[in-house]
Amino acid sequence: MSDPTPEAAQNHTSQRFEEAALELFFQRGYRSTTVRELALACGLTPGALYNHFPSKDQLLYSILRDVHEQLEAMMTEALADAGDDPRDRLRALVRAHAIFHTRFRKEARVANDEVLALEEPGRTEIVDVRRRGRGRFEDALRDGIAAGVFEVADVKIAAMAILNMGIRIAAWFRPDGPRSSEQVADLHADLALRMVGAPPA
Amino acid sequence: MSDPTPEAAQNHTSQRFEEAALELFFQRGYRSTTVRELALACGLTPGALYNHFPSKDQLLYSILRDVHEQLEAMMTEALADAGDDPRDRLRALVRAHAIFHTRFRKEARVANDEVLALEEPGRTEIVDVRRRGRGRFEDALRDGIAAGVFEVADVKIAAMAILNMGIRIAAWFRPDGPRSSEQVADLHADLALRMVGAPPA
């Protein structure tokens, strides 16, 4: 087996930094975490951090970009498999969103708590990604209303309510708790369908 | 008009500290806020802070205790006026909870973000208050199930979903937005009744 290429070694170190940063941002908050602490957590010097990331802000940006890409990918895949019925599409979106929040609990909590701590232009970029994510839920509700299968008094508030019950899964879900990730996803999908006036049979 | 009593002056100063602390904890996070910054924000010295609060922790505790008392009082009052029908009782709880989260947005967000930063015994005390608050929602659901008017697959998950869509109102509500506090409360109550299988007429 040959040694890893310099590029692979560089990527590996970047990933170690991101994992350490995620843990520290989650435990102590982004603002309270120093570059020194980040480097120490990896057994390296602050100088080594700056070889990979020009700033603590870039580290947060990189984590938040990755986690939102992951969520986007999960929702896109779920929708691709869902067919055309608006009920199936909403179910697919809510399930993907819920499963994401059981699997990436720390990432999701850091993303939700720290997105406004980002500097520009990263902040606007990530806020836009999040807005598009909300837009998918709003579109799903509007499609169901147009098809005559959903009844929704306020699309924005209903979409926000559905998203927010999902987001908070990251705060209470435990892998060793009484419900599996899949069960939580199914239960949330049923709640969401009820919220839009299309209770599952 | 006479001068305020020494006790009133003391209370007034404590309140100024709590207001400044709430703002700083909200803007910068509890851990990132120093006692020096807290005192400066009031135009006083760190020593003056310690005349009122033995520590930064006590200041957070005092804010969190007050805000949870406020929420408790609003929910108790709402239930007292709600009558016996489980649908009316759930509506009253959800409305009070929603209105609280439109009115005390900073307080609610600091409470949700920082409760685990509290030292003992304050942490256990506040966590217990929060658990009792959740218990009210679970009891309301169980009463409706027992009365045959609610249909709920998982009481804990449904209660959590209802609470969490309410909690996040503090993150998105704007007093100058398209919906008033009362409208948001009514819309959330309707969503919650739908979630438990008792859609409003």
CSV table of C-alpha atoms in Angstrom, one decimal, chain B residues 21-192:
chain,number,residue,atom,x,y,z
B,21,ALA,CA,-28.2,40.3,30.4
B,22,LEU,CA,-31.1,39.1,28.3
B,23,GLU,CA,-30.0,41.3,25.4
B,24,LEU,CA,-26.4,40.2,25.6
B,25,PHE,CA,-27.2,36.5,26.1
B,26,PHE,CA,-29.5,36.7,23.1
B,27,GLN,CA,-27.0,38.6,20.9
B,28,ARG,CA,-23.8,36.8,21.9
B,29,GLY,CA,-24.8,33.7,23.8
B,30,TYR,CA,-24.5,33.1,27.5
B,31,ARG,CA,-21.0,31.7,27.4
B,32,SER,CA,-19.5,34.5,25.3
B,33,THR,CA,-20.9,37.2,27.5
B,34,THR,CA,-18.5,38.4,30.3
B,35,VAL,CA,-19.5,39.9,33.6
B,36,ARG,CA,-17.5,43.0,32.6
B,37,GLU,CA,-19.7,43.4,29.4
B,38,LEU,CA,-22.8,43.0,31.5
B,39,ALA,CA,-21.8,45.7,33.9
B,40,LEU,CA,-20.6,48.0,31.1
B,41,ALA,CA,-23.9,47.6,29.3
B,42,CYS,CA,-25.5,49.1,32.4
B,43,GLY,CA,-22.9,51.8,32.8
B,44,LEU,CA,-21.7,50.2,36.1
B,45,THR,CA,-18.8,48.2,37.4
B,46,PRO,CA,-18.5,44.4,37.6
B,47,GLY,CA,-18.5,44.9,41.4
B,48,ALA,CA,-21.9,46.5,41.2
B,49,LEU,CA,-23.2,43.3,39.5
B,50,TYR,CA,-21.9,41.2,42.3
B,51,ASN,CA,-24.0,43.3,44.8
B,52,HIS,CA,-27.1,41.9,43.1
B,53,PHE,CA,-26.1,38.5,41.7
B,54,PRO,CA,-23.4,36.3,43.1
B,55,SER,CA,-22.5,35.1,39.6
B,56,LYS,CA,-23.4,35.3,35.9
B,57,ASP,CA,-25.0,31.9,36.4
B,58,GLN,CA,-27.5,33.4,39.0
B,59,LEU,CA,-28.4,36.1,36.4
B,60,LEU,CA,-29.2,33.4,33.8
B,61,TYR,CA,-31.1,31.5,36.4
B,62,SER,CA,-33.1,34.5,37.5
B,63,ILE,CA,-34.1,35.3,33.8
B,64,LEU,CA,-35.0,31.7,33.1
B,65,ARG,CA,-37.0,31.3,36.3
B,66,ASP,CA,-39.0,34.5,35.5
B,67,VAL,CA,-39.7,33.5,31.9
B,68,HIS,CA,-40.9,30.0,32.8
B,69,GLU,CA,-43.1,31.5,35.5
B,70,GLN,CA,-44.6,33.8,32.9
B,71,LEU,CA,-45.3,30.9,30.6
B,72,GLU,CA,-46.7,28.8,33.4
B,73,ALA,CA,-49.0,31.6,34.4
B,74,MET,CA,-50.3,32.2,30.9
B,75,MET,CA,-51.0,28.5,30.4
B,76,THR,CA,-52.7,28.2,33.8
B,77,GLU,CA,-54.9,31.2,33.1
B,78,ALA,CA,-55.8,29.9,29.7
B,79,LEU,CA,-56.8,26.5,31.1
B,80,ALA,CA,-58.9,28.1,33.9
B,81,ASP,CA,-61.0,29.9,31.3
B,82,ALA,CA,-61.2,27.0,28.8
B,83,GLY,CA,-64.0,24.8,30.3
B,84,ASP,CA,-64.1,21.0,30.2
B,85,ASP,CA,-64.0,20.0,26.5
B,86,PRO,CA,-60.6,18.5,25.6
B,87,ARG,CA,-60.6,20.4,22.3
B,88,ASP,CA,-61.2,23.7,24.0
B,89,ARG,CA,-58.5,22.9,26.6
B,90,LEU,CA,-55.9,21.9,23.9
B,91,ARG,CA,-56.8,25.1,21.9
B,92,ALA,CA,-56.3,27.2,25.0
B,93,LEU,CA,-52.9,25.7,25.8
B,94,VAL,CA,-51.6,26.0,22.2
B,95,ARG,CA,-52.9,29.6,22.0
B,96,ALA,CA,-51.3,30.6,25.3
B,97,HIS,CA,-48.0,28.9,24.3
B,98,ALA,CA,-48.0,30.5,20.9
B,99,ILE,CA,-48.8,34.0,22.2
B,100,PHE,CA,-46.1,33.7,24.8
B,101,HIS,CA,-43.6,32.9,22.0
B,102,THR,CA,-44.7,36.0,20.0
B,103,ARG,CA,-44.4,38.3,23.0
B,104,PHE,CA,-41.3,37.0,24.8
B,105,ARG,CA,-39.2,36.1,21.8
B,106,LYS,CA,-35.8,36.9,23.2
B,107,GLU,CA,-36.6,35.4,26.6
B,108,ALA,CA,-37.9,32.2,25.0
B,109,ARG,CA,-34.9,31.8,22.7
B,110,VAL,CA,-32.4,32.4,25.5
B,111,ALA,CA,-34.3,29.9,27.7
B,112,ASN,CA,-34.3,27.2,25.0
B,113,ASP,CA,-30.7,27.8,24.0
B,114,GLU,CA,-29.1,28.2,27.4
B,115,VAL,CA,-31.1,26.0,29.9
B,116,LEU,CA,-28.3,23.4,29.9
B,117,ALA,CA,-25.7,26.1,30.6
B,118,LEU,CA,-27.2,26.6,34.0
B,119,GLU,CA,-25.4,25.2,37.0
B,120,GLU,CA,-27.0,23.0,39.6
B,121,PRO,CA,-29.4,23.2,41.4
B,122,GLY,CA,-30.9,25.7,39.1
B,123,ARG,CA,-30.6,23.5,36.0
B,124,THR,CA,-32.6,20.6,37.5
B,125,GLU,CA,-35.2,23.0,38.8
B,126,ILE,CA,-35.8,24.7,35.4
B,127,VAL,CA,-35.6,21.4,33.5
B,128,ASP,CA,-38.3,20.1,35.8
B,129,VAL,CA,-40.5,23.2,35.2
B,130,ARG,CA,-40.1,22.5,31.5
B,131,ARG,CA,-41.0,18.9,31.9
B,132,ARG,CA,-44.2,19.9,33.8
B,133,GLY,CA,-45.0,22.2,30.9
B,134,ARG,CA,-44.7,19.4,28.4
B,135,GLY,CA,-46.7,17.3,30.8
B,136,ARG,CA,-49.6,19.7,30.5
B,137,PHE,CA,-49.7,19.1,26.7
B,138,GLU,CA,-49.5,15.3,27.1
B,139,ASP,CA,-52.3,15.4,29.7
B,140,ALA,CA,-54.4,17.4,27.4
B,141,LEU,CA,-53.9,14.8,24.7
B,142,ARG,CA,-54.6,11.9,27.0
B,143,ASP,CA,-57.8,13.6,28.3
B,144,GLY,CA,-59.0,14.0,24.7
B,145,ILE,CA,-58.1,10.3,23.9
B,146,ALA,CA,-60.0,9.2,27.0
B,147,ALA,CA,-63.0,11.3,26.0
B,148,GLY,CA,-62.9,9.7,22.5
B,149,VAL,CA,-62.4,13.0,20.7
B,150,PHE,CA,-58.6,12.7,19.9
B,151,GLU,CA,-56.9,10.0,18.0
B,152,VAL,CA,-53.1,10.1,18.6
B,153,ALA,CA,-50.6,7.4,17.6
B,154,ASP,CA,-47.9,8.5,20.0
B,155,VAL,CA,-48.7,11.0,22.8
B,156,LYS,CA,-45.1,12.0,23.5
B,157,ILE,CA,-44.2,12.7,19.9
B,158,ALA,CA,-47.5,14.5,19.1
B,159,ALA,CA,-47.0,16.7,22.2
B,160,MET,CA,-43.4,17.4,21.3
B,161,ALA,CA,-44.4,18.3,17.7
B,162,ILE,CA,-47.1,20.7,19.0
B,163,LEU,CA,-44.7,22.3,21.5
B,164,ASN,CA,-41.9,22.6,19.0
B,165,MET,CA,-43.9,24.3,16.2
B,166,GLY,CA,-44.9,26.8,19.0
B,167,ILE,CA,-41.4,27.2,20.4
B,168,ARG,CA,-40.0,28.1,17.0
B,169,ILE,CA,-42.5,31.0,16.6
B,170,ALA,CA,-40.0,32.9,18.6
B,171,ALA,CA,-37.5,32.6,15.8
B,172,TRP,CA,-39.7,33.7,12.9
B,173,PHE,CA,-42.5,35.9,14.3
B,174,ARG,CA,-42.2,39.6,13.6
B,175,PRO,CA,-44.7,42.1,15.2
B,176,ASP,CA,-44.9,44.0,11.9
B,177,GLY,CA,-45.3,40.8,9.9
B,178,PRO,CA,-48.5,39.8,8.0
B,179,ARG,CA,-50.1,37.9,10.9
B,180,SER,CA,-50.9,39.2,14.4
B,181,SER,CA,-50.0,37.4,17.5
B,182,GLU,CA,-53.7,36.4,17.9
B,183,GLN,CA,-53.9,35.1,14.3
B,184,VAL,CA,-50.7,33.0,14.7
B,185,ALA,CA,-52.2,31.6,17.9
B,186,ASP,CA,-55.4,30.7,16.2
B,187,LEU,CA,-53.7,29.1,13.2
B,188,HIS,CA,-51.5,27.0,15.4
B,189,ALA,CA,-54.4,25.9,17.5
B,190,ASP,CA,-56.2,24.7,14.3
B,191,LEU,CA,-53.0,22.9,13.2
B,192,ALA,CA,-52.7,21.2,16.6
